[in-house]
Coordinates of C-alpha atoms in Angstrom, one line a residue:
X1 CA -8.4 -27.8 -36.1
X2 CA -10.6 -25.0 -35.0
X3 CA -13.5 -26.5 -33.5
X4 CA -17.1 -25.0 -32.0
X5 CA -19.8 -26.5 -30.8
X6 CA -22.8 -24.0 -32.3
X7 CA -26.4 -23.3 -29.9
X8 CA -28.8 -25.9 -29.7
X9 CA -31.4 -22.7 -31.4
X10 CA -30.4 -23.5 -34.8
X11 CA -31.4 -26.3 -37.1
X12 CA -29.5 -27.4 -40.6
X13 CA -31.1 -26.8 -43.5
X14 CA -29.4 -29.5 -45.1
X15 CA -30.4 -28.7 -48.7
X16 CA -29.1 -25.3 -48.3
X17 CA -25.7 -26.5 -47.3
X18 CA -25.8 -28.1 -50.6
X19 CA -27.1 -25.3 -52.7
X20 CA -24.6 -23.3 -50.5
X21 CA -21.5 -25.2 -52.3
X22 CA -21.2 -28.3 -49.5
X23 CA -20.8 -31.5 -50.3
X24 CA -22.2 -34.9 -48.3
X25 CA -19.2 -37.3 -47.2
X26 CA -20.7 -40.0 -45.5
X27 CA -21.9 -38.6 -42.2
X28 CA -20.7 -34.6 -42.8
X29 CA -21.0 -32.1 -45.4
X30 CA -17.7 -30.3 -46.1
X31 CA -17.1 -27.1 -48.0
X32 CA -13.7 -26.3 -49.6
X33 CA -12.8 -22.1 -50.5
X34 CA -10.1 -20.9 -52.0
X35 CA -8.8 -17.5 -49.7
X36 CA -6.1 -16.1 -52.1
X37 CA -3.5 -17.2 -54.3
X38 CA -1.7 -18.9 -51.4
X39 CA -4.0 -20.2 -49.4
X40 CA -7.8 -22.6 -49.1
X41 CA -10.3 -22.7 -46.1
X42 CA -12.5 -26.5 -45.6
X43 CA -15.4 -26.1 -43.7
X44 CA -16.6 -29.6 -42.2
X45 CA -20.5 -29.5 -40.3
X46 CA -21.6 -32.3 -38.6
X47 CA -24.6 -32.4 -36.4
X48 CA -23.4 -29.4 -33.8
X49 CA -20.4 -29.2 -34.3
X50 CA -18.5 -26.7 -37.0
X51 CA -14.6 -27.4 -38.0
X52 CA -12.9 -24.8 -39.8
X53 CA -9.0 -25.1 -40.9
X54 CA -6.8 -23.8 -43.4
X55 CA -4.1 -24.9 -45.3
X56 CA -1.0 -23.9 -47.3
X57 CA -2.0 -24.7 -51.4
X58 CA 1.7 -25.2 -52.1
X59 CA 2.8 -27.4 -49.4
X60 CA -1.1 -28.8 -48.3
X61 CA 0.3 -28.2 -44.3
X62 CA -2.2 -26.1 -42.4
X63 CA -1.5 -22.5 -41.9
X64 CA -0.4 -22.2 -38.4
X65 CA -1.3 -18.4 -37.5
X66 CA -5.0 -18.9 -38.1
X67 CA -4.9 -21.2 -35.0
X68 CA -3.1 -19.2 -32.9
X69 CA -5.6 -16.8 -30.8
X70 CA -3.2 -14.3 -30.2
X71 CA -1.5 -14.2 -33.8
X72 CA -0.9 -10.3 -35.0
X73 CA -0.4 -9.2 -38.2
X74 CA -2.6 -7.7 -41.2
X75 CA -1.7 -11.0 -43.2
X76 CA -3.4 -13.1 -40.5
X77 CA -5.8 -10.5 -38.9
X78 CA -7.1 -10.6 -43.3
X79 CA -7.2 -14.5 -43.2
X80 CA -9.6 -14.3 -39.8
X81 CA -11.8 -11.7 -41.1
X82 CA -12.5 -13.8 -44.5
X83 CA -13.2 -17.0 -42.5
X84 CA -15.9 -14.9 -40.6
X85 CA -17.3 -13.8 -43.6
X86 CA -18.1 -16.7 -44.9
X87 CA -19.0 -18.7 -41.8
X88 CA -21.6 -15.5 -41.6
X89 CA -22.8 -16.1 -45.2
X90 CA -23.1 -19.7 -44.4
X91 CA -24.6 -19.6 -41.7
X92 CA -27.4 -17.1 -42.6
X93 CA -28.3 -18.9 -45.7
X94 CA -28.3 -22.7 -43.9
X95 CA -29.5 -22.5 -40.9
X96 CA -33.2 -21.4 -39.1
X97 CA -33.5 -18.6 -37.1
X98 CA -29.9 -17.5 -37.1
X99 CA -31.2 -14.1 -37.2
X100 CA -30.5 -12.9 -33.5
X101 CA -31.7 -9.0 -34.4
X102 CA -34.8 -10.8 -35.8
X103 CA -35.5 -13.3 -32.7
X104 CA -34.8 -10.5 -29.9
X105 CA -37.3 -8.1 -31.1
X106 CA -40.0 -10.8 -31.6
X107 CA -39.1 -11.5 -27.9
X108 CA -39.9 -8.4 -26.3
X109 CA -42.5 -7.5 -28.2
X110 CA -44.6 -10.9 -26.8
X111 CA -42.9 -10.5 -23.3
X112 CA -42.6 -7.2 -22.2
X113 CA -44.6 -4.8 -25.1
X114 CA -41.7 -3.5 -25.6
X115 CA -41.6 0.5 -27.3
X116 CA -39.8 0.0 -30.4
X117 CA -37.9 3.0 -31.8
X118 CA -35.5 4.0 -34.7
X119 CA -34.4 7.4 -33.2
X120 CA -31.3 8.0 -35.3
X121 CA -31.5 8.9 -38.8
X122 CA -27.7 8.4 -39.1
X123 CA -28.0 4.8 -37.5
X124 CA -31.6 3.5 -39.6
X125 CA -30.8 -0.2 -38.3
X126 CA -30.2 1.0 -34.3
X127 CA -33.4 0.1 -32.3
X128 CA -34.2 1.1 -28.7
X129 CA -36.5 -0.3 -26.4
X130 CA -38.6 1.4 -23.9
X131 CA -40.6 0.0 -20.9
X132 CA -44.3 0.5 -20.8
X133 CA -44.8 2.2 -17.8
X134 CA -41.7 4.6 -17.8
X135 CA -41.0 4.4 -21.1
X136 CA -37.3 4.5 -20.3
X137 CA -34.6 3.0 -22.4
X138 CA -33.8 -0.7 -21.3
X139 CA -32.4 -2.0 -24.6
X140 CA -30.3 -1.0 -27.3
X141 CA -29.5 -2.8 -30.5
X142 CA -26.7 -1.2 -32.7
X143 CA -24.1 -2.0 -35.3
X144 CA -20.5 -1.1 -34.7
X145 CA -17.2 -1.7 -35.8
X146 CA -15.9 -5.0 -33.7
X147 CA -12.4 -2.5 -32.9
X148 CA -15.0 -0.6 -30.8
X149 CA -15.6 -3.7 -28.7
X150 CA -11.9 -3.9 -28.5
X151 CA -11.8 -7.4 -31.0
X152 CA -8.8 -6.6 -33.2
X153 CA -11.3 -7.0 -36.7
X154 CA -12.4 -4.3 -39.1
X155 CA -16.1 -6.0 -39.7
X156 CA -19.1 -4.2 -38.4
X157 CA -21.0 -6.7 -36.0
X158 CA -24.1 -6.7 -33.9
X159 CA -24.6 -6.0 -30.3
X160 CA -26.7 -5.0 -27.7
X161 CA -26.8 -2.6 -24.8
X162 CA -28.6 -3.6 -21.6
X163 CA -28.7 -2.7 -18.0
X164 CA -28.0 -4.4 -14.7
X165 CA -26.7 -3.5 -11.3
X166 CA -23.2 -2.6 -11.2
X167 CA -21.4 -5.1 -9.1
X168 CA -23.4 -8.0 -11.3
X169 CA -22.1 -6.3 -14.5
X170 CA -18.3 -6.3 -13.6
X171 CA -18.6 -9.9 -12.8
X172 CA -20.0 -10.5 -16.3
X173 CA -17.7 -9.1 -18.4
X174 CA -15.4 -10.9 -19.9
X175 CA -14.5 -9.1 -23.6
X176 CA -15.6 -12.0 -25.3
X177 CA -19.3 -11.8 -25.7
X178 CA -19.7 -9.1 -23.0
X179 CA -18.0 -6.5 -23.1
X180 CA -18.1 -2.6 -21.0
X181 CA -20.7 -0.7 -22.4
X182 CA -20.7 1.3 -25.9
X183 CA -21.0 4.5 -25.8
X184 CA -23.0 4.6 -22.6
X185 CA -22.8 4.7 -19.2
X186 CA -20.2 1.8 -17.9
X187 CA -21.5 1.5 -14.5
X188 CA -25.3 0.4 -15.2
X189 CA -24.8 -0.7 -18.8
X190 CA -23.1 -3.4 -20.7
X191 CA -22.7 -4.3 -23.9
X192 CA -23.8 -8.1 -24.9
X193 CA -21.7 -9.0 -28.7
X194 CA -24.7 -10.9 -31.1
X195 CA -23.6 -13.5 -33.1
X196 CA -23.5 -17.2 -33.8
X197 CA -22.0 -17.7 -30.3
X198 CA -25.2 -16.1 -28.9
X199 CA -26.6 -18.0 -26.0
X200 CA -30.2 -16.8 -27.0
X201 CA -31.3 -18.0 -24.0
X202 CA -29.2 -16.5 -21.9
X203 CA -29.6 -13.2 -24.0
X204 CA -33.4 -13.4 -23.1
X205 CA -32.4 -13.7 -19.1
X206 CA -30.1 -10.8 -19.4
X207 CA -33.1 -8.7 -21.4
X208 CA -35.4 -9.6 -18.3
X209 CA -32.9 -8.2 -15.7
X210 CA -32.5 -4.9 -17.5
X211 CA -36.6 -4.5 -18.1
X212 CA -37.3 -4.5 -14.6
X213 CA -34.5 -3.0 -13.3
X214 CA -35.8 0.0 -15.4
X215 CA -39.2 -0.3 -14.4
X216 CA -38.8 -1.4 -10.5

């Protein structure tokens, strides 16, 4: 069973699990999906804590690639990309301030005034951020294709650029959630993946450190 223990930032909205297509069982509200013709996904939320599996329709066994974290293949790769789909659908509809884009920019906006441009016609939804004082980048929100990040899916996620000294950014990496930078210098940038995994708080700690070491 694939199991995750979400961030203590968002809050159920229990109702909307239900108008979502859950269903309460006792202490847990389950959702089941068909994927294709061969195969059905059962979502199971209780408190923190989200369970995801998958299962064969003919046989009813679960589908052993999907838990395999290494498992190639355009079959499987297919099956993984679908699950994210929805958990992202879900997950946006049920539960409070999942938006990450949303809660960063509030964020620097209270704590550090933060310049907030759109400087690419081409990319309308990329935002920099510029200090005060220098008015030098120290921020960059984008959306990219998760290959670019080197994650072997063909969705377009969120992430964030952000600077930091160089010997604390190759400790930090880890091509999970942080990964070498994007289409930017390696050495004083990184790039920070933004989704349900995100450690907001963390995020916040990291958006500090590159803020002043723009503007030391």
């Amino acid at each position: 069973m694939k199991e995750k223990e979400l961030w203590k930032q968002y809050e159920v909205e229990y109702q909307m699990l239900l108008e979502y297509g859950f269903e309460k069982e006792k202490d847990y509200y389950i959702l089941k999906k068909d994927l294709n013709f061969d195969l059905y996904t059962v979502f199971i939320w209780k408190e923190k804590i989200l369970k995801i599996d998958v299962y064969e329709k003919a046989t009813g066994e679960k589908y052993i690639p999907f838990y395999i974290k290494n498992a190639e293949g355009v079959y499987v790769n297919e099956i993984k990309e679908k699950i994210d789909i929805i958990k992202k659908e879900y997950m946006e509809a049920c539960l409070k301030n999942f938006n990450i884009k949303e809660q960063i920019l509030e964020y620097v906006k209270k704590k550090h005034h933060a310049i907030l441009e759109h400087p690419w016609d081409k990319f309308p939804n990329y935002v920099t951020l510029k200090t005060r004082k220098k008015k030098k980048w120290y921020g960059v929100i984008m959306e990219i294709s998760a290959e670019k990040l080197g994650l072997i899916r063909g969705e377009v996620v969120e992430a964030m650029n952000l600077k930091n000294e160089p010997n604390k950014i190759q400790t930090m990496i880890d091509d999970k959630t942080i990964f070498p930078a994007y289409h930017m210098n390696k050495k004083y940038w990184f790039t920070v993946l933004l989704n349900e995994e995100t450690n907001l708080e963390k995020l916040k700690q990291l958006i500090d450190e590159s803020y002043y070491f723009v503007e030391k």
